[in-house]
Amino acid sequence: MAISTKLEMRQSQSLVMTPQLMQAIKLLQLSNLDLLAYVDAELERNPLLETVEPDGGGDAAGEKSDDFDPQAERDGADQPDAGDWMQSQLETGSEAIASRMDTDLGNVFPDEPGVPASPDPALLKAGDSYKNTGSSAAGEDYNLEAFVSEEETLFHSLEDQMNLAFAEPADKLIAGHLINSLDENGYLYSGLEEAADQLGVTRDRVEEVLMVLQTFEPAGVFARSLQECLKLQLVDKNRFDPAMEALVENIELLAKRDLSTLRRLCGVDDEDLADMIDEIKALDPKPGSVFGGTLVQPLVADVFVRKANDGTWSVELNSDTLPKVLVNQTYFATITKNAKNESEKEYLIDCMQTANWLVKSLDQRARTILKVSTEIVRQQDGFLTYGIEHLRPMNLKTIAEAVEMHESTISRVTSNKYMATPRGIYELKYFFSSAISATEGADAHSAESVRYRIKQMIDAEDPSAILSDDTIVKVLKDDGIDIARRTVAKYRESMKIGSSVQRRREKKALR
């Protein structure tokens, strides 16, 4: 066969990830807080986007390009499917739009402007009101609300105490070095020899400074181990007697629930040992964590599930978590007429295309979440009706096949999304659990429901008849659950439940 050069025409399919599709996928996996931050950034960047007022009305000049109506979805309105829309984006992504879109998805959130600096007191005259030096030309009043009280940190608190406790500059230098060596929990893990070599002083002097630092508030800081941290707090409470010292030195026996050995080492009876253990539990193993703690955001459900009048489950989106944006078509038409050159027109067209895409993407994101959540509720009807023991084993493939989407899409939809049910608020991923095979060919059991049954059995066990892992396996097999002993041990350890030996010691000590 002769080798020659020739032209051939072939037809094939390929996946083209346009910038629009890439950001649509990114929006799909964002939580409600991250989504609101992203939309706020887009509102600042795009002059054609505007928010809807809380009463539901937007600007009269604006037109809604594709708003989401949960009721229309429940009524079976003829709406494009999320999978079909993404497929159409793959097929119809034009080069003109792709060229105008910014393909760098890293800098989605612009840096926030800094707080304006305080005015120079020397520039203020007596009787004058505070003015912002940066906006003095505009004549705006100085905004006191721009300044908030700085949150006190562990290091600031210790530095204030250090300035009062030490007079010698050398001691302050050593104390400052040790303060900077603390971790966020208030522990000192750096060696004293290393600190002495770095500062050019003797180890004895570093230890003297450390002994003073260990009397600072909060009690327990500058400890080099858990035992020393507990000791410092007990000394501060004047409760570090010989019996308590023996308990602290053998704290690992308390973790193992070896109370009989502890009772012998401490030389106390059962009642005194129980009181000592209660005192240990009341101490803080991380004294430095009381400073600078991050605010805990409450969980906000993305989906509400309620019992309908006909006995079925009603699934609807939480409209409060959905950003409501509109595209101002009238403003676009007005400023396009006044564009001076092609560059301005191209910028306006780019803003219009980006705005239309964002509104459509938010709409499709909401539809996809509702569609997947509805299928999860349908699959887990037994859990909602009867409880966790009736949680069905389910994986991503089960939902993906039911809603005709890819498993990766289901994984993104269920990430950082929460569902409010009559039984509490659960992350969507909670409903996905592996299957435990059943005996005699019955339906498989959810791993989560089996874990719950194990916990119920252990909580209800008789102190005089502690259940071993083998006994739990036998009881579960009698109930039709085929499970191995190592699986029971794994589930028990994941729930922070001790072995039968540890539980026997603990419940014996409490009797």
Coordinates of C-alpha atoms in Angstrom, one line a residue, residues 35 78 99 102 149 152 181 183 232 296 356 359 412 417 421 434 477 487:
L35 CA -23.7 32.5 45.9
D78 CA -43.3 23.5 30.2
S99 CA -14.1 35.9 23.0
D102 CA -13.3 36.6 30.7
S149 CA -13.8 47.9 68.0
E152 CA -9.2 41.2 71.4
S181 CA 5.8 31.0 70.2
D183 CA -0.1 28.3 69.2
L232 CA -2.1 25.2 86.0
V296 CA -20.5 30.3 63.7
N356 CA -28.6 37.4 30.6
V359 CA -30.1 35.3 35.3
R412 CA -22.2 19.4 42.9
K417 CA -27.0 22.4 50.4
T421 CA -37.6 18.4 57.1
S434 CA -23.8 2.7 51.5
K477 CA -28.4 -11.0 62.0
T487 CA -18.0 -3.3 60.6

